[in-house]
Short mmCIF file of C-alpha atoms in Angstrom, two decimals:
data_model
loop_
_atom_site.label_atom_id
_atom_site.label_comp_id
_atom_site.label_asym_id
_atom_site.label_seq_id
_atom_site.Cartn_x
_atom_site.Cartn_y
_atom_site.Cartn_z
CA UNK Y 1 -22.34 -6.10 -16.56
CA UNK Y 2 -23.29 -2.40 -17.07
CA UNK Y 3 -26.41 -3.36 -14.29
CA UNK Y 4 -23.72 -4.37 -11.64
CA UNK Y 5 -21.47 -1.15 -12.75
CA UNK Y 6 -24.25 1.28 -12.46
CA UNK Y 7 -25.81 -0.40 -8.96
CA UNK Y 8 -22.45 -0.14 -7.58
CA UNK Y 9 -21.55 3.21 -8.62
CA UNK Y 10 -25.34 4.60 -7.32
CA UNK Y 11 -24.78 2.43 -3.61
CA UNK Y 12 -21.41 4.39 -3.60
CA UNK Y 13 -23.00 7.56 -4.10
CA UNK Y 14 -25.77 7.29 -1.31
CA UNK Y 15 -23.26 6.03 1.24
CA UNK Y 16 -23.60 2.53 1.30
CA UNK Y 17 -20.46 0.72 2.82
CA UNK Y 18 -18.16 -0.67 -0.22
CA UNK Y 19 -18.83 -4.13 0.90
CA UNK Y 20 -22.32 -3.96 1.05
CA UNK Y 21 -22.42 -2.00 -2.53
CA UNK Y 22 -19.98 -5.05 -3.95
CA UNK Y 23 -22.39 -7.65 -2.21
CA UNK Y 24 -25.98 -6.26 -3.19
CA UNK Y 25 -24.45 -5.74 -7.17
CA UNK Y 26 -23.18 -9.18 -7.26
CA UNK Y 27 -26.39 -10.42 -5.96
CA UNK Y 28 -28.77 -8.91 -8.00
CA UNK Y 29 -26.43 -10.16 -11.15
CA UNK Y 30 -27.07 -13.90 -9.90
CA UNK Y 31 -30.74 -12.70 -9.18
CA UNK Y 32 -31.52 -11.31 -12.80
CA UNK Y 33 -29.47 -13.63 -14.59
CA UNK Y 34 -32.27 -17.06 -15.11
CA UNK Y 35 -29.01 -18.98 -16.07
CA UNK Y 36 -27.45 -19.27 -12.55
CA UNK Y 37 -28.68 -20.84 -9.30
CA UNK Y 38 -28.81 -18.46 -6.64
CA UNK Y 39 -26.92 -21.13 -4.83
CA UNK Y 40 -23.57 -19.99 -6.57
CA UNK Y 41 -23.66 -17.34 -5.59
CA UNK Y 42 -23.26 -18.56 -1.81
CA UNK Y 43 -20.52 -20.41 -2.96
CA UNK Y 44 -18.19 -18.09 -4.51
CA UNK Y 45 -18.47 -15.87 -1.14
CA UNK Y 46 -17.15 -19.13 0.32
CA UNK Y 47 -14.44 -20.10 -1.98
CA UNK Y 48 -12.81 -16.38 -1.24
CA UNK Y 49 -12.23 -17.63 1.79
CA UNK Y 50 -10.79 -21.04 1.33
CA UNK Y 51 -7.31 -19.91 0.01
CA UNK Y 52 -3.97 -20.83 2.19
CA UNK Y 53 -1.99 -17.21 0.28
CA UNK Y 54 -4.69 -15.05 1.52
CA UNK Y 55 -3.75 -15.76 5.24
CA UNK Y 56 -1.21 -13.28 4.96
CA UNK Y 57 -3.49 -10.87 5.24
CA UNK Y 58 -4.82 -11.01 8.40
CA UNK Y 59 -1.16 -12.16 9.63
CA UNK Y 60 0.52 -8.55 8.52
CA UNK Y 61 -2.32 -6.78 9.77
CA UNK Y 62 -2.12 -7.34 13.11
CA UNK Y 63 1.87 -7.91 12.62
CA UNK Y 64 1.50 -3.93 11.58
CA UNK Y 65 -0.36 -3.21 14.85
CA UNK Y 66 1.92 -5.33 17.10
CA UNK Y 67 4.93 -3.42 15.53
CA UNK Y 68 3.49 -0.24 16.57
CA UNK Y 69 3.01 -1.54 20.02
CA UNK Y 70 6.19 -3.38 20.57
CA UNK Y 71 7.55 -0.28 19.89
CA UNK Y 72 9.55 -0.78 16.70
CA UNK Y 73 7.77 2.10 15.13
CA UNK Y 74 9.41 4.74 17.75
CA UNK Y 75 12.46 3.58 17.39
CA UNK Y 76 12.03 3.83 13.31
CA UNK Y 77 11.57 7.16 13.85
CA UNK Y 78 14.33 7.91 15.77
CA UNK Y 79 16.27 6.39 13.59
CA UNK Y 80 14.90 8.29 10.44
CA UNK Y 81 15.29 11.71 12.59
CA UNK Y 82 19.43 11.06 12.97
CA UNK Y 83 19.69 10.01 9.67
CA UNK Y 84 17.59 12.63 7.47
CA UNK Y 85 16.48 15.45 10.20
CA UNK Y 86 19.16 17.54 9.38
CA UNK Y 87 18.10 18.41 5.80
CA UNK Y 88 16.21 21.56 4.33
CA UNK Y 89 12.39 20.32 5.21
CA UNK Y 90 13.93 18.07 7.68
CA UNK Y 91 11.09 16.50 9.82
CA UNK Y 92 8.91 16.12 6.07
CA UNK Y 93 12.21 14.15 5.02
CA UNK Y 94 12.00 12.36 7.98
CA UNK Y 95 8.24 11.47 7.68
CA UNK Y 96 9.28 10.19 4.05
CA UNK Y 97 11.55 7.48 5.08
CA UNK Y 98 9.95 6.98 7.48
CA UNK Y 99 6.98 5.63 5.73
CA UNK Y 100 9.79 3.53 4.01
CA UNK Y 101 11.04 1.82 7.13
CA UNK Y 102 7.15 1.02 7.83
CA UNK Y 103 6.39 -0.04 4.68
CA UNK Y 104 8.41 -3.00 5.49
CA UNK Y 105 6.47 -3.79 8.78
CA UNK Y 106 3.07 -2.48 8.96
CA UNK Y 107 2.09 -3.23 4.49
CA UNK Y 108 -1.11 0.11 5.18
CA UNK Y 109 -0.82 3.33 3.65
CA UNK Y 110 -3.88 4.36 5.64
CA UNK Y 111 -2.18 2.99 8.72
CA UNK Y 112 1.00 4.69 8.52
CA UNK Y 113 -0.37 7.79 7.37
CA UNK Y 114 -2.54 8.05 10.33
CA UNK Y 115 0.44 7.01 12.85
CA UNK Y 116 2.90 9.80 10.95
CA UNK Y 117 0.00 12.31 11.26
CA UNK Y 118 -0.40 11.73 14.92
CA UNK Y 119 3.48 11.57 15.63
CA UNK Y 120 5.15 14.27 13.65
CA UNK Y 121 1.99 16.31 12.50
CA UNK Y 122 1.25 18.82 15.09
CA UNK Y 123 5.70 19.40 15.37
CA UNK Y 124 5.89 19.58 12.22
CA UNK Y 125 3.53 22.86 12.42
CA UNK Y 126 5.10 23.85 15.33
CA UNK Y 127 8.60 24.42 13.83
CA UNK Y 128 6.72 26.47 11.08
CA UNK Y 129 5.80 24.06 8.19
CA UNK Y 130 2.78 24.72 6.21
CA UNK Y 131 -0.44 22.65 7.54
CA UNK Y 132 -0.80 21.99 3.91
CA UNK Y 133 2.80 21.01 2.81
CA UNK Y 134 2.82 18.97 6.23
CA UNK Y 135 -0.30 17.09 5.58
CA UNK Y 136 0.67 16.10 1.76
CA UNK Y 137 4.71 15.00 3.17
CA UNK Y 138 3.00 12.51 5.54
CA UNK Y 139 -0.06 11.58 3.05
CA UNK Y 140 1.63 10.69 -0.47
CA UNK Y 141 4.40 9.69 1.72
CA UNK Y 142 2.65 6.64 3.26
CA UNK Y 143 1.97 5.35 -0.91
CA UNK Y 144 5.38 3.84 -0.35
CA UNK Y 145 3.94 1.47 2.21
CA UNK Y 146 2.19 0.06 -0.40
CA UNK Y 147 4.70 -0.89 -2.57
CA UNK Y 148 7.34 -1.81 -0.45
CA UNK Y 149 7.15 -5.36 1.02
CA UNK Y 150 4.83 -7.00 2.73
CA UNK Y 151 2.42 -4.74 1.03
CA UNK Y 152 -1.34 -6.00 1.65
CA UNK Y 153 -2.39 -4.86 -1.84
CA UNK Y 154 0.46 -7.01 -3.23
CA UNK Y 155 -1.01 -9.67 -1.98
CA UNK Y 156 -4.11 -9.38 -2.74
CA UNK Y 157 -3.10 -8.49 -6.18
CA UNK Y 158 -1.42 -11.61 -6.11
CA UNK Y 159 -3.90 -13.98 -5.11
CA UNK Y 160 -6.80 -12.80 -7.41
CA UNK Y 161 -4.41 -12.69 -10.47
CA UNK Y 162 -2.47 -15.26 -9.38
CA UNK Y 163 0.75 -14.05 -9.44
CA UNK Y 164 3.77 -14.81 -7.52
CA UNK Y 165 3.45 -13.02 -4.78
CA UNK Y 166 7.33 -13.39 -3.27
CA UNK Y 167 8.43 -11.89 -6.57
CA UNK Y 168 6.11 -8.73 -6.45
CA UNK Y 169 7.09 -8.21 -2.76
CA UNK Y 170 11.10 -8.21 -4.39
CA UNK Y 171 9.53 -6.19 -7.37
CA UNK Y 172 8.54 -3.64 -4.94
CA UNK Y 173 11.83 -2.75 -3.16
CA UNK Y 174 13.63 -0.65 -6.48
CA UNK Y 175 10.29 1.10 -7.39
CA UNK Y 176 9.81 1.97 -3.37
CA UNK Y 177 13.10 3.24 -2.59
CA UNK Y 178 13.06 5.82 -5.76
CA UNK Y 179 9.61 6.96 -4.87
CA UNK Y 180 11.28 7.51 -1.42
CA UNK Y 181 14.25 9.38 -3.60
CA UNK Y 182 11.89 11.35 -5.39
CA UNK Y 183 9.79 12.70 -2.91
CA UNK Y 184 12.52 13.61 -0.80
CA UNK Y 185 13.72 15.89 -3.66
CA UNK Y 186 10.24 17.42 -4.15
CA UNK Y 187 10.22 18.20 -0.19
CA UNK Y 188 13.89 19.57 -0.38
CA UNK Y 189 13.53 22.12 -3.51
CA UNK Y 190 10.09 23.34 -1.78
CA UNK Y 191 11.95 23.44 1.89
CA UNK Y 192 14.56 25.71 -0.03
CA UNK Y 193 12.20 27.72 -1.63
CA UNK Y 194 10.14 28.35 1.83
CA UNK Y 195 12.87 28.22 4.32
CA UNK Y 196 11.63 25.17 5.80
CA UNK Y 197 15.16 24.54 7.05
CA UNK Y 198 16.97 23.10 10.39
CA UNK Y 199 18.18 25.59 12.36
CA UNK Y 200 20.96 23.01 13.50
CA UNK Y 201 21.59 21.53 10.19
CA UNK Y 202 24.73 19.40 10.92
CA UNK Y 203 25.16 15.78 9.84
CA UNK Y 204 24.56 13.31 11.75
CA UNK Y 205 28.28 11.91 12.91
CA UNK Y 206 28.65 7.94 11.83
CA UNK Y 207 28.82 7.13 15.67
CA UNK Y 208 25.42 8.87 16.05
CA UNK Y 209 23.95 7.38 12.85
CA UNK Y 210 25.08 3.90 14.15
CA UNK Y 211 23.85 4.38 17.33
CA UNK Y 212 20.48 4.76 16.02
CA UNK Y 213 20.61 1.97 13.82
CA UNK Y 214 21.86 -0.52 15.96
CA UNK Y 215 18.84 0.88 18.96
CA UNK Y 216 16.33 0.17 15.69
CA UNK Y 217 18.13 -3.06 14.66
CA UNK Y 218 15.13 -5.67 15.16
CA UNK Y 219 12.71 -3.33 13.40
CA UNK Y 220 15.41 -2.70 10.17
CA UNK Y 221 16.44 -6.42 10.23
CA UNK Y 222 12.69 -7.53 9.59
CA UNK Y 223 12.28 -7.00 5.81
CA UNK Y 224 15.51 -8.42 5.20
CA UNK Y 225 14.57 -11.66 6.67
CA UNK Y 226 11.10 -11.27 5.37
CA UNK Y 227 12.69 -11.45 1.71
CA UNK Y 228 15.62 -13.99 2.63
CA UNK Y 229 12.93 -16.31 4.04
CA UNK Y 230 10.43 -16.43 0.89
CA UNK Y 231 13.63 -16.32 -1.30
CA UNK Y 232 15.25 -19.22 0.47
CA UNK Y 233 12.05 -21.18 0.58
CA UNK Y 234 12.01 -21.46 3.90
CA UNK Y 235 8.58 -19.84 4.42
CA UNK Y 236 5.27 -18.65 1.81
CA UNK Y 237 4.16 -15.46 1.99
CA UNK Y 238 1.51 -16.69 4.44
CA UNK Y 239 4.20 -18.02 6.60
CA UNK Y 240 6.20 -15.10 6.99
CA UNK Y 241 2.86 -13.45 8.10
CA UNK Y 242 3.02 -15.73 11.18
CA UNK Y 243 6.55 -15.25 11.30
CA UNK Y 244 6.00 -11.39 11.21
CA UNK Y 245 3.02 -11.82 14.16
CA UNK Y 246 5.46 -14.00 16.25
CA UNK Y 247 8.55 -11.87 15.73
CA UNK Y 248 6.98 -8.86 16.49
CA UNK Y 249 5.38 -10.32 20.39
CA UNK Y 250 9.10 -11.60 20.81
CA UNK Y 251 10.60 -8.53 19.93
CA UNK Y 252 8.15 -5.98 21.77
CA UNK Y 253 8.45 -8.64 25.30
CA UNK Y 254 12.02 -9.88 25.21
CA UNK Y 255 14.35 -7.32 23.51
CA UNK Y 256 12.26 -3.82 23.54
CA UNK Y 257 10.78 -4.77 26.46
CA UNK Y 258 7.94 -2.24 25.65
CA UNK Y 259 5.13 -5.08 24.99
CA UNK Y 260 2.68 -5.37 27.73
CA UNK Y 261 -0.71 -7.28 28.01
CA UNK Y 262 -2.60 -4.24 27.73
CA UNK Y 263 -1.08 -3.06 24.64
CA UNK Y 264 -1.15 -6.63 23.12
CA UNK Y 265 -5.04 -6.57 23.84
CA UNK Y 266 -5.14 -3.10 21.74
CA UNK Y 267 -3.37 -4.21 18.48
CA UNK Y 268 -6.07 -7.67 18.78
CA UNK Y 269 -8.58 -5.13 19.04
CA UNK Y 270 -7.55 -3.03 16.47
CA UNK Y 271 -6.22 -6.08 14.17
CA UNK Y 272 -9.79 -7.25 14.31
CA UNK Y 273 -11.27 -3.97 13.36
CA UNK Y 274 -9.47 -3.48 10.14
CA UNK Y 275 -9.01 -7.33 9.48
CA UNK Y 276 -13.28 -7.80 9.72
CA UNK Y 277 -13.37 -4.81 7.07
CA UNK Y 278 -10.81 -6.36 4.44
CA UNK Y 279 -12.31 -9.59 4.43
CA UNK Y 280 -16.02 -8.76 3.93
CA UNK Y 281 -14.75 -6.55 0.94
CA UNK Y 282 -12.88 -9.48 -0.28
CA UNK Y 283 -15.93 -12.64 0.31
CA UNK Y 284 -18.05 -10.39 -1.51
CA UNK Y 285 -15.90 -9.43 -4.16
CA UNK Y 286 -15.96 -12.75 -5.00
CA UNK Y 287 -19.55 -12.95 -6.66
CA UNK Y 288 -18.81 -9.73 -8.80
CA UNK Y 289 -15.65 -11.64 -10.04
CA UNK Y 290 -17.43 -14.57 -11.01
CA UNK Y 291 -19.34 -12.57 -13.38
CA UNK Y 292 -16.75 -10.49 -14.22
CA UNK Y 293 -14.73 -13.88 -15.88
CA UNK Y 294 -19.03 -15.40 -16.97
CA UNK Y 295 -19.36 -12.45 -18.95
CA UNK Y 296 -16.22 -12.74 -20.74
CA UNK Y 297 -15.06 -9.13 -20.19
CA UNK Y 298 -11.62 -9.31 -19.19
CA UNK Y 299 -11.50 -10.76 -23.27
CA UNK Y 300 -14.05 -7.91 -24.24
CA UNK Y 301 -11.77 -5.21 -22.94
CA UNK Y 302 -8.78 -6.81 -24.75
CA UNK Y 303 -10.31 -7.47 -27.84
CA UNK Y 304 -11.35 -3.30 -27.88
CA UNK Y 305 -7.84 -2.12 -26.40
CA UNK Y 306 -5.85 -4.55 -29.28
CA UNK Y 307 -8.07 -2.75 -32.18
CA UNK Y 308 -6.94 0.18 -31.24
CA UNK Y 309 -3.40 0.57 -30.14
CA UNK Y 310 -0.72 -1.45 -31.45
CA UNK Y 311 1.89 -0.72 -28.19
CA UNK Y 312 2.33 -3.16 -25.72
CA UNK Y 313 3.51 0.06 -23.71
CA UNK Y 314 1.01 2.35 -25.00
CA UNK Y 315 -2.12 -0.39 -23.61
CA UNK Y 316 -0.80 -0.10 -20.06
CA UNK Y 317 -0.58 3.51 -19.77
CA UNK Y 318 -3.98 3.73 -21.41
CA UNK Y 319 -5.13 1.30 -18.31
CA UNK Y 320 -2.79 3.21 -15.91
CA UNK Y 321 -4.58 6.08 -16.54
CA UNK Y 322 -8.06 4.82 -16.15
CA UNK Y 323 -6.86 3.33 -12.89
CA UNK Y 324 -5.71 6.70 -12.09
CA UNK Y 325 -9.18 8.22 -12.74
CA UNK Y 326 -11.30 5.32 -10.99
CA UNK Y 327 -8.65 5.81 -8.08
CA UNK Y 328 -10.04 9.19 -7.33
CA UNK Y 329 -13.43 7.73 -6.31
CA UNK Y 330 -13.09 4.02 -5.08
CA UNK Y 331 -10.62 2.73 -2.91
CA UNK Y 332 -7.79 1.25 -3.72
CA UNK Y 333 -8.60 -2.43 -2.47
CA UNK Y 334 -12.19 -2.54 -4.24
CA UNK Y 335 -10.09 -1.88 -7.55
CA UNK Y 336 -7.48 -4.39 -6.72
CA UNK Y 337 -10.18 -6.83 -6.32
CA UNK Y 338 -12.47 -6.13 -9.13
CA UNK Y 339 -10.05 -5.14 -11.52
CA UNK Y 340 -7.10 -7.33 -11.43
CA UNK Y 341 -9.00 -10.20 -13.13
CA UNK Y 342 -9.77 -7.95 -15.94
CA UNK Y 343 -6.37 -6.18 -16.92
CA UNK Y 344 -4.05 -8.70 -16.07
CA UNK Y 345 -4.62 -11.37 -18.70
CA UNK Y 346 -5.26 -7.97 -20.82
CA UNK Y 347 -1.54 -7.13 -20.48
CA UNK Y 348 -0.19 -10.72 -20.58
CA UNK Y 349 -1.64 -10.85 -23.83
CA UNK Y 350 0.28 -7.89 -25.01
CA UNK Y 351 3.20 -9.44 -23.65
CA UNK Y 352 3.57 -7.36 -20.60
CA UNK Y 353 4.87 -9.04 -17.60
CA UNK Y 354 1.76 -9.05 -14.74
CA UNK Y 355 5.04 -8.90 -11.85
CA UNK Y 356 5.70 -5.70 -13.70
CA UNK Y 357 2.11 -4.48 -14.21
CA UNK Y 358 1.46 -5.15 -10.60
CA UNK Y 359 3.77 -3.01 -9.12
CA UNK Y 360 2.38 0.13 -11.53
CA UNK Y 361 -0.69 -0.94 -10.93
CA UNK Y 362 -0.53 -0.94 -7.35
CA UNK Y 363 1.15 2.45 -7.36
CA UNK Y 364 -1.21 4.06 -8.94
CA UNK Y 365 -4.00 2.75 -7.53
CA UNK Y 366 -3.00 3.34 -4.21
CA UNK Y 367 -2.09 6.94 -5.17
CA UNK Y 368 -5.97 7.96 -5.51
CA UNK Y 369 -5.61 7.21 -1.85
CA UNK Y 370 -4.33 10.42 -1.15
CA UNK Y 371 -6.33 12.38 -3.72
CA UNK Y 372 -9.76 14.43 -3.44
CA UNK Y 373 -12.45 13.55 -3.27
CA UNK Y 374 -12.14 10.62 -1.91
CA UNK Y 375 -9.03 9.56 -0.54
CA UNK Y 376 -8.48 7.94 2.32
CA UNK Y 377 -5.15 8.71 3.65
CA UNK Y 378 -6.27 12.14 2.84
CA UNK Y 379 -9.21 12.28 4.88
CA UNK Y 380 -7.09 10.39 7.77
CA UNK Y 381 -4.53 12.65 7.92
CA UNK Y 382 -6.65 16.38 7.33
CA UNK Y 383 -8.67 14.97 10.18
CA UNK Y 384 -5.79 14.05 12.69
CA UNK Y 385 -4.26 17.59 11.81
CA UNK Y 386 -7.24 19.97 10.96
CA UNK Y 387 -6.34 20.92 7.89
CA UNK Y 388 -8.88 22.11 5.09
CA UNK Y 389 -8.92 19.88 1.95
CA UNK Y 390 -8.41 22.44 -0.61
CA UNK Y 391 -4.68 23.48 1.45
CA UNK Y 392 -4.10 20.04 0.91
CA UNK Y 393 -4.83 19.67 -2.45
CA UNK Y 394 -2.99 22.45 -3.81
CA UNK Y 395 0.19 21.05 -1.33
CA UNK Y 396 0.14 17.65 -2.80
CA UNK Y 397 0.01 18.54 -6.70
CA UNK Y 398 4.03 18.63 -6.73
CA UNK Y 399 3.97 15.46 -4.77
CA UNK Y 400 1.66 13.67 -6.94
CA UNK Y 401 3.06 14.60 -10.32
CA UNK Y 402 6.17 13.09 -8.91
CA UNK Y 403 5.04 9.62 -8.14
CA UNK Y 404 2.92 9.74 -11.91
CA UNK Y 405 6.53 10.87 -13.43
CA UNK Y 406 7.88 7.98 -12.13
CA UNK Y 407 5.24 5.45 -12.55
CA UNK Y 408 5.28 5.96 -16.12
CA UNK Y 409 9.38 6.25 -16.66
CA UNK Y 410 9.13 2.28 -14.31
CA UNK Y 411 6.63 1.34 -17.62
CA UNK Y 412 9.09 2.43 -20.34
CA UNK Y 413 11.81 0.92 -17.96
CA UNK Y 414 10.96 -2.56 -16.98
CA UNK Y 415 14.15 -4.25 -16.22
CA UNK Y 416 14.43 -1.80 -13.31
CA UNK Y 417 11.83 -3.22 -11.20
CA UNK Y 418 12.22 -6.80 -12.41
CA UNK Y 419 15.93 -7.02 -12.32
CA UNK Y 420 15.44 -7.97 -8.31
CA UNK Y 421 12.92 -10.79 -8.50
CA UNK Y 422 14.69 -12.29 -11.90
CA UNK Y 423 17.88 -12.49 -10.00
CA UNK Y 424 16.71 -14.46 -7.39
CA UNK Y 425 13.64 -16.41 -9.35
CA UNK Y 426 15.12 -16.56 -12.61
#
C-alpha cells in the first residue's frame, strides 16, 4: 500500500491528471503484486461501471446544466436578492442562499461557485465589497451545494460505502441550512464592521417577497419533490436523476419558456465535459479500492485508531481532521472515492452511524475545496474575478472556521442531522 500512496502522491506533484495518477498506482499494485492476474485488474475498472445507483450521476450533472439554461438559476437569484438583499453585506448574503437554492438543483460546488462568480462577482466589487471578502462569500458559500440534496458527493459516498443514499440526501437538509445560517452571520458582523451595507436597506414587503417566489416556483418546488419522491418510493435516487433531466427540459420549454435548441446543445456539451471527467476518476478508482479492501487496511487503520482512543466521538474527529488536512491537497471526489471504504466500516465499528459520518465527512472534505493550495472552487472563482490568492486566503479564514465550528458541534450532536431521515426511514 505505501507503493500506491507514494506513486500517487509523486504523479500529483508533477501534474499528472488525478485519474491518470489513480489509474497508473492501481496498476502498478496489480503489476508488482505476483498474486493477482493482471486480468483483474481490467475487471474492477469494469465493475465501477456496472452499478444502476451510480446513474445519478451523470443524470444531476447535466440536470445542473439544464437548470442553468432553462433559466431556473436567474430566477433563484432574483428570488434570493428580494428576500436577503436588503441586509448589511447584502449581495454576499444573497450569494449565500443562493448557493442554497442551487444546491438543490445543480449537486457542484465547483459549478455554482463558478456561476455565482460570474453573476454577482464583478457587482459585488462594484458596490464597494472587498475582491477578497467577495471571492471567499461566493467560494465557501458554494460548500453548501454539497451537502444539500442531490449532492454528487453524496452519492458517490453512498455507492462506494454503500449507504442509503435517500437518507443522506434528507441528512443533508438540517446540516445545509445552518451552514447557510452561519455564514450569513459571519458575512453580516464583517458587513457591519466594514460598512458593506445597502444603501436602500428596507424589507422586502410580503407582496414583493411572494412575487418572487411564486416567478421562482418550479425551481423552489424541485427539491421538495426530489425528497417526497425517494421518500414515497416512487423513484431511486437514479430515478429522480432522470426525473431532474426531464423536469428541467419541461420547465426551461413549456413554463420559462427560456429553453432553446441552442442552449440545450450547450448544457450536452458541457454535461459531457464534466460527466467524461467524473467517471474516469471513478473506473479507475476502482483498482486502488480493490487493494485498498486485499490489503486489509480499512481493518489496519481500525485496529491502530481502537488502541488508542477509547471515544467513539473522539475517532471521528481524529479522521475529520486528517480529512481536513488531505483536503488541502486532493480533491474532494478522489477522497470520497479512495477513502470511504476505509473509514466507514472504521466508524461503524465504533458505533458511529455512516448516514451521520457521511454528512461530516462530506463537509469537510468538500471544504478543502475552497482552501490553498489547491482548491478548486478557489482557483475557479480568483480566476473569474482576478483576485490574488493570498486576499483570498486571509478573507476566507472567518468563513472557514465557521463551517469547522459547526462540523464538529453536528459530531457531538447527532440527532440533529439524523432526526430528518429517522423520521421518515425509521
Amino acid at each position: 500500500m505505501a507503493l500506491i500512496t507514494i506513486l500517487f502522491f509523486v504523479l500529483m506533484l508533477v501534474g499528472a491528471p488525478v485519474a491518470f495518477a489513480i489509474g497508473i498506482s492501481g496498476f502498478v499494485f496489480f503489476a508488482t503484486d505476483g498474486g493477482i492476474p493482471m486480468s483483474i485488474a481490467v475487471q474492477k475498472i469494469a465493475t465501477m461501471s456496472q452499478s444502476f445507483p451510480l446513474l445519478a450521476v451523470p443524470f444531476f450533472v447535466f440536470a445542473g446544466h439544464l437548470m442553468n439554461e432553462s433559466g431556473i438559476t436567474e430566477r433563484l437569484f432574483k428570488f434570493s436578492y428580494v428576500a436577503v438583499g436588503w441586509m448589511a453585506g447584502g449581495l454576499a448574503q444573497v450569494a449565500i442562499v443562493l448557493a442554497t437554492l442551487m444546491g438543490g438543483v445543480s449537486g457542484s460546488a465547483v459549478a455554482d461557485a463558478a456561476m455565482e462568480a460570474r453573476i454577482l462577482g464583478p457587482t459585488m466589487v462594484a458596490k464597494g465589497y472587498g475582491k477578497g471578502f467577495s471571492a471567499a462569500a461566493i467560494a465557501v458559500g458554494s460548500l453548501i451545494t454539497a451537502t444539500i440534496p442531490p449532492s454528487i458527493g453524496l452519492i458517490l459516498y453512498g455507492y462506494v460505502g454503500n449507504v442509503s443514499i435517500g437518507q443522506l440526501f434528507l441528512a443533508g437538509i438540517v446540516p445545509g441550512l445552518l451552514m447557510m445560517a452561519g455564514l450569513m452571520l459571519t458575512t453580516y458582523l464583517i458587513a457591519r464592521k466594514r460598512g458593506y451595507v445597502v444603501a436602500d436597506s428596507e424589507r422586502p414587503t410580503l407582496a414583493a417577497l411572494g412575487r418572487a417566489a411564486w416567478d421562482a416556483k418550479w425551481a423552489l418546488f424541485f427539491p421538495v419533490a426530489l425528497v417526497l419522491t425517494i421518500r414515497g418510493g416512487l423513484f431511486t435516487p437514479s430515478e429522480v436523476g432522470a426525473f431532474a433531466v426531464v423536469y428541467a427540459v419541461f420547465v426551461g420549454f413549456v413554463f420559462h419558456r427560456d429553453m432553446t435548441f441552442k442552449r440545450l446543445k450547450r448544457a450536452f456539451s458541457h454535461a459531457i465535459s464534466d460527466i467524461g471527467l467524473i467517471m474516469i476518476i471513478i473506473l479507475m478508482s476502482g483498482m486502488v479500492g480493490f487493494a485498498i479492501i486485499y490489503l486489509q487496511v480499512p481493518q489496519g487503520i481500525s485496529s491502530w485508531m481502537l488502541a488508542g482512543i477509547s471515544d467513539p466521538r473522539l475517532i471521528v474527529l481524529a479522521v475529520l481532521g486528517f480529512l481536513l488536512v488531505a483536503g488541502l491537497f486532493i480533491e474532494s471526489t478522489v477522497l470520497v472515492l479512495l477513502l470511504t471504504p476505509i473509514f466507514v466500516p472504521v466508524v461503524t465499528q465504533v458505533g458511529i452511524d455512516p448516514v451521520h459520518f457521511g454528512i461530516l465527512m462530506m463537509s469537510i472534505v468538500t471544504l478543502g475545496g475552497m482552501t490553498p493550495p489547491v482548491g478548486v472552487a478557489m482557483y475557479a472563482v480568483c480566476s473569474l474575478m482576478n483576485v490574488r490568492i493570498e486576499e483570498y486566503t486571509v478573507e476566507s479564514i472567518p468563513f472557514v472556521a465557521t463551517i469547522v465550528v459547526l462540523i464538529v458541534a453536528l459530531l457531538f450532536l447527532p440527532d440533529v442531522v439524523l432526526w430528518l431521515p429517522r423520521m421518515a426511514f425509521g
